[in-house]
Coordinates of C-alpha atoms and ligand atoms in Angstrom, one line a residue:
X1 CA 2.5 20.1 32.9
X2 CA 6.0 18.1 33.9
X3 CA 8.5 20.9 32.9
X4 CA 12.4 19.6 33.1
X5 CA 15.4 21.8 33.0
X6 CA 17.1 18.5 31.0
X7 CA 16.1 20.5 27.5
X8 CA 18.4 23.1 26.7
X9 CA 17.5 23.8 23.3
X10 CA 14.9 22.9 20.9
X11 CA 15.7 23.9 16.8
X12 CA 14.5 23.5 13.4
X13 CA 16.6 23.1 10.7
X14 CA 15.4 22.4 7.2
X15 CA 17.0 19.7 4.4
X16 CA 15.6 21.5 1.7
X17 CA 11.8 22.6 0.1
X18 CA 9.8 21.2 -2.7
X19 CA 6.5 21.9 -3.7
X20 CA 3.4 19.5 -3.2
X21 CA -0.5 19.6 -4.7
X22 CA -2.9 21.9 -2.3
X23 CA -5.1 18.5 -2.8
X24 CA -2.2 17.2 -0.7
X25 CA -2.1 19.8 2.3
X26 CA -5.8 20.9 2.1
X27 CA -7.9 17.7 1.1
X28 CA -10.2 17.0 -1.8
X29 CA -12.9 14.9 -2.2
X30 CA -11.5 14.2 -6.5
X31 CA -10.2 10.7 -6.4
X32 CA -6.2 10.6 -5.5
X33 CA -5.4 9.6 -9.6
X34 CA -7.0 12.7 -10.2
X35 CA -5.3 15.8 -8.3
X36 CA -2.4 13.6 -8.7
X37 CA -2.1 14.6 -12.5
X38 CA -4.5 16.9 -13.4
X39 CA -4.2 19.1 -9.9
X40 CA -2.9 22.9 -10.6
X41 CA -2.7 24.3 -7.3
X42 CA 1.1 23.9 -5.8
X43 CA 2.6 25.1 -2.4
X44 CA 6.0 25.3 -1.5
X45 CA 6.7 23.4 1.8
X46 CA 10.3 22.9 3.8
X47 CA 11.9 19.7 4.8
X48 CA 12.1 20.2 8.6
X49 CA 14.3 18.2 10.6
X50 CA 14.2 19.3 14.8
X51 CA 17.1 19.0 17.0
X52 CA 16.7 18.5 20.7
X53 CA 20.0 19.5 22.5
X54 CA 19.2 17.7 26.1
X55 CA 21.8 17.3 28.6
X56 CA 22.4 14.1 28.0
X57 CA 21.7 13.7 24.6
X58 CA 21.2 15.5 21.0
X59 CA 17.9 13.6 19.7
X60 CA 16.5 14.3 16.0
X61 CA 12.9 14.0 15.5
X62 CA 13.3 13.1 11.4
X63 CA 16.0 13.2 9.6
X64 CA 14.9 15.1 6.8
X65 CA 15.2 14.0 3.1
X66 CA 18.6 13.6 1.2
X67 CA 19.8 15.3 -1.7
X68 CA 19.5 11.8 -3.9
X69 CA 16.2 12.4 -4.4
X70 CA 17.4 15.4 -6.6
X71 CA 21.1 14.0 -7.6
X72 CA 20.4 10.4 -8.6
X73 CA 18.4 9.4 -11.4
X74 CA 17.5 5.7 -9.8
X75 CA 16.7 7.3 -6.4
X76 CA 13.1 6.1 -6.6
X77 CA 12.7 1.9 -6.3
X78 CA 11.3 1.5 -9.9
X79 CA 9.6 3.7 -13.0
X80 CA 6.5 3.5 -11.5
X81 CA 7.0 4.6 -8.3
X82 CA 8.8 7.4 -9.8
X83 CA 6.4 8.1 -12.2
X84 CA 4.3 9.0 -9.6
X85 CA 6.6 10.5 -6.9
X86 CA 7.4 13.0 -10.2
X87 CA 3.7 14.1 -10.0
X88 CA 3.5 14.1 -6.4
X89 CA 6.5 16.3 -5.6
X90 CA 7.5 19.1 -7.9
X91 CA 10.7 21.8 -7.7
X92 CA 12.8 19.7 -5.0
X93 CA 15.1 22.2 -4.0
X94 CA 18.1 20.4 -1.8
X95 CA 21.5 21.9 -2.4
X96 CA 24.8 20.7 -0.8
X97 CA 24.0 23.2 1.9
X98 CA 20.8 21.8 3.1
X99 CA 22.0 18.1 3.7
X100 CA 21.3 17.2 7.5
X101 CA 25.1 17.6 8.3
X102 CA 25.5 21.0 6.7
X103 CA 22.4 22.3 8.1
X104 CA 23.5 20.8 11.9
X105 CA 27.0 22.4 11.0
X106 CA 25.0 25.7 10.6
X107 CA 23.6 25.4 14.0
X108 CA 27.2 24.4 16.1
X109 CA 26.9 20.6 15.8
X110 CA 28.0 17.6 14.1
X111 CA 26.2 15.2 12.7
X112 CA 28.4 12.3 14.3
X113 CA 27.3 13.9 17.8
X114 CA 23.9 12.5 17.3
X115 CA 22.6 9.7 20.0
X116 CA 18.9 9.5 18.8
X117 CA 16.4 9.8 15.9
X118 CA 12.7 9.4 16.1
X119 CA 11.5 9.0 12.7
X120 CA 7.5 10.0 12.5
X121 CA 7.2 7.6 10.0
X122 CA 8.8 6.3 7.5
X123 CA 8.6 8.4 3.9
X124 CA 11.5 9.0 2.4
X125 CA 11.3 13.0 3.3
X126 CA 11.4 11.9 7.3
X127 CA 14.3 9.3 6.8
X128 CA 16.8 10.9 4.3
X129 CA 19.7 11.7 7.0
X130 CA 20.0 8.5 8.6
X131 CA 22.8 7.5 7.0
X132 CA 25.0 10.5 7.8
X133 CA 23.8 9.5 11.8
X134 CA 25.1 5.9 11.6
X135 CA 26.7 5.8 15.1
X136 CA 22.5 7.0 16.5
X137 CA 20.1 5.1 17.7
X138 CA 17.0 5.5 15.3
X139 CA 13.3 4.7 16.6
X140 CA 10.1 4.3 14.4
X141 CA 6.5 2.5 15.3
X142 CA 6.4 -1.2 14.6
X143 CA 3.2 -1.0 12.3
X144 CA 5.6 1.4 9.9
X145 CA 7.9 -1.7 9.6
X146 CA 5.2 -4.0 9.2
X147 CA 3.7 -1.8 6.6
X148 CA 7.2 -1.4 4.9
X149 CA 7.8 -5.6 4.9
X150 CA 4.2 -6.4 4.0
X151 CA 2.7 -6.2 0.3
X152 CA 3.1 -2.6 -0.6
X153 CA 0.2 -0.7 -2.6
X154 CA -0.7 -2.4 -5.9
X155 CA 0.9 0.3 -8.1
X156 CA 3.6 2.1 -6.4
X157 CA 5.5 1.9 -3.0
X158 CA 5.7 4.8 -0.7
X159 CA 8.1 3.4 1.3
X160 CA 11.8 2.3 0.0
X161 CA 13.1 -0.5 1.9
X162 CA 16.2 0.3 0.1
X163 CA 16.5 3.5 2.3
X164 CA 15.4 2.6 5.1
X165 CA 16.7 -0.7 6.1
X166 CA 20.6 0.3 5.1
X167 CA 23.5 -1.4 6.4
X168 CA 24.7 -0.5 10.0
X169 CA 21.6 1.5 10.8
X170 CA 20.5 0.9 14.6
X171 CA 16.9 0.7 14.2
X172 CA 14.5 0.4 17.1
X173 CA 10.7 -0.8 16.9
X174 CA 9.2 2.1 19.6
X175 CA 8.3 -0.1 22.7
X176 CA 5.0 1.9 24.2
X177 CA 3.9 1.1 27.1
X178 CA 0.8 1.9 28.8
X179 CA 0.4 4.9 30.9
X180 CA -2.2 6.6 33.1
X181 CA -0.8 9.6 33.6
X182 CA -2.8 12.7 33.3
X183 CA -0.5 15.1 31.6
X184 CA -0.7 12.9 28.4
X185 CA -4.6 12.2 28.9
X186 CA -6.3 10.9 26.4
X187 CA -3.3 9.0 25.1
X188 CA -2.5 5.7 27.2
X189 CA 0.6 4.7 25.4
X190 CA 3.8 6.5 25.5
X191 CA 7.5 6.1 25.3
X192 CA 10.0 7.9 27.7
X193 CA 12.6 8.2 24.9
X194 CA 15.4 9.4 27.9
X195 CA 13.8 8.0 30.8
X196 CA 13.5 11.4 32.5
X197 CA 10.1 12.7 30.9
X198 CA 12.0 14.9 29.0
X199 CA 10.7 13.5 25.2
X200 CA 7.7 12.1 25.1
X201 CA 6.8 9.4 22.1
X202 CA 3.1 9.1 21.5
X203 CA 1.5 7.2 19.0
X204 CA -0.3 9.7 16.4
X205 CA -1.6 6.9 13.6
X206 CA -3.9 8.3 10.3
X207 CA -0.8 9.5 7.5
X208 CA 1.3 6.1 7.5
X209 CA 1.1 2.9 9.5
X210 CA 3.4 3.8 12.8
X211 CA 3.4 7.1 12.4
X212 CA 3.9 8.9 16.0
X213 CA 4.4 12.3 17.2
X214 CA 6.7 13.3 20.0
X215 CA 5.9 16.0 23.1
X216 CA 8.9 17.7 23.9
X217 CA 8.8 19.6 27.7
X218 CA 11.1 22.4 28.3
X219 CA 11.0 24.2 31.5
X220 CA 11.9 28.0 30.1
X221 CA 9.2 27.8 27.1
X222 CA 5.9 26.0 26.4
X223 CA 6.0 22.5 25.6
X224 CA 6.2 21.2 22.1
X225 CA 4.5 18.4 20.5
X226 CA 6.4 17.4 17.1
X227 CA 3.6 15.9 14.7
X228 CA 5.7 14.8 11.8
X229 CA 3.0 14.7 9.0
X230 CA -0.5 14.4 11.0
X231 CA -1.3 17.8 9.7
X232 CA 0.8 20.5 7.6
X233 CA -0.6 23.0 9.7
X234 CA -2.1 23.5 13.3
X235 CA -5.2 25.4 12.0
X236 CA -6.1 22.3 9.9
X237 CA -6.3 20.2 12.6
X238 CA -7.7 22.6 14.9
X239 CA -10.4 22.5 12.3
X240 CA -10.5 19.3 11.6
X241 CA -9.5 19.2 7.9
X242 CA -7.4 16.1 7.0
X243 CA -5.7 16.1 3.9
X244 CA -5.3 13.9 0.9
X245 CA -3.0 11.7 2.1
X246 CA -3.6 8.8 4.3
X247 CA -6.4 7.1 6.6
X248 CA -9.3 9.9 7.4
X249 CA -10.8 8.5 10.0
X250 CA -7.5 7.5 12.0
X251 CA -6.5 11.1 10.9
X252 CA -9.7 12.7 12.5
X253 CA -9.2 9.8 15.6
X254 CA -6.0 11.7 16.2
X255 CA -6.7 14.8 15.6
X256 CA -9.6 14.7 18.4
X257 CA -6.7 13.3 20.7
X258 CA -4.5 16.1 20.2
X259 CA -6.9 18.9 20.4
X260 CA -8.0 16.9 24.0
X261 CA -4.8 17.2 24.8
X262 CA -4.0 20.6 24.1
X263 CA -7.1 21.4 25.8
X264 CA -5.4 20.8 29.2
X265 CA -2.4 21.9 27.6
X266 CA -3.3 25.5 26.3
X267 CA 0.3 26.6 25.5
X268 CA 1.3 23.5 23.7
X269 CA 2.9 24.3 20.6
X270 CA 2.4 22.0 17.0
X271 CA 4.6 22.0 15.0
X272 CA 4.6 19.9 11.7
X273 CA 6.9 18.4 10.0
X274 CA 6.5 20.4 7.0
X275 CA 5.2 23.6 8.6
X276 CA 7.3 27.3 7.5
X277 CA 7.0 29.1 10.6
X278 CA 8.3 26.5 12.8
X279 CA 11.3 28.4 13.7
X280 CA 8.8 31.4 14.9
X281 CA 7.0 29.2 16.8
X282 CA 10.2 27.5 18.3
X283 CA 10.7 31.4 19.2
X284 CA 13.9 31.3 17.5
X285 CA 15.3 32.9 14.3
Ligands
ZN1 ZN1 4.8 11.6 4.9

């Protein structure tokens, strides 16, 4: 594979934890209403936001989620929604020191230092920091937008226009374009985020419309492919176990592209968005 020397680092930091169903993670074949309020089973997952410090740039994939979701009572768009979101989520943990400027403090850099976001997709866990990164340019899949702008589900949203289309954010629709190049076989459509081959967008559709993953190559360590929420764990999609959440059979579709890829990838790392030992995998502390 392409390796660059333009990567000098590649980190996770975490806004936070909360804890979600094991319907959600692991899959069920019970209908959604149903491990929604009568599931028992909950795991605690982190809020991972990964920081790519390239020579010319320090990109974000995800932004994490912000501590309103904990601190403001009208955080969620209407009762409904958070009605639901209050069953879907449970224990949100986000204290002043997890915000996505404290947590890039932590690591030696400042939030106003950031040039680029790619947002996985558009849930309010993956979009929390952007307005703390006002000055950076922030790139999501046009179907996510599309999805957000279009007549949400019947009984709730799960995407908050109010949070995501704020004033002054620079958002970008991600503009694939085809390629044919081997080392990304089977995908055909990618997005050279800096132009260099570097970062790697790819379109990774199944949990939300838009939803994309991004490859990251480093020439000291094994390439990484950020997955945002296509799986909460490699195994699962090694296996091929979606979870509750979202379209199956673009999730399985996906899936089979990403294990073909790692196939002529063998040391490609996954990491999730949501996955605890991402810092271990990153081979840092
Ligand atoms: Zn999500």
């Amino acid at each position: 594979m392409l390796t660059t020397s333009a990567v000098k680092a590649v980190s996770v930091i975490t806004t936070g934890d909360g804890e979600v169903h094991h319907e959600h993670i692991y899959g069920t074949r019970r209908p959604e209403l149903w491990w929604i309020f009568f599931g028992r089973r909950w795991v605690r997952l982190p809020i991972n936001v990964y920081v790519i410090d390239h020579e010319d740039a320090l990109v974000l994939f995800d932004t994490g989620q912000d501590r309103a979701v904990v601190t403001d009572p009208d955080y969620y768009p209407d009762r409904i929604t958070a009605f639901f979101y209050r069953h879907i989520f449970r224990d949100i943990r986000i204290g002043p020191e997890d915000t996505l400027p404290a947590q890039l403090g932590r690591m030696g850099y400042s939030a106003s230092q950031v040039d680029k976001a790619v947002i996985s997709h558009l849930h309010g866990d993956h979009v929390g920091g952007i307005a703390d990164i006002p000055q950076a340019e922030l790139y999501a899949g046009e179907e996510g937008f599309a999805y957000m702008r279009g007549p949400d589900h019947p009984e709730r949203q799960t995407v908050f226009r109010d949070r995501i289309e704020i004033p002054g954010a620079r958002w970008h629709m991600i503009p694939f374009a085809s390629t044919d190049d081997p080392e990304l076989a089977p995908f055909t459509e990618a997005f050279d985020l800096m132009g260099d081959g570097s970062m790697i967008v790819l379109p990774t559709p199944g949990h939300l419309p838009g939803s994309v993953s991004m490859l990251v190559r480093r020439d000291t360590a094994p390439p990484v492919l950020l997955v945002g929420d296509l799986t909460y764990d490699e195994q699962l999609l090694e296996r091929d176990h979606v979870g509750a959440v979202g379209d199956a059979v673009q999730l399985r579709h996906t899936y089979a592209k990403v294990r073909a890829l790692k196939q002529h990838t063998p040391d490609l790392v996954i990491l999730p968005a949501h996955d605890p030992h991402a810092a271990k995998k990153l081979g840092s502390t």
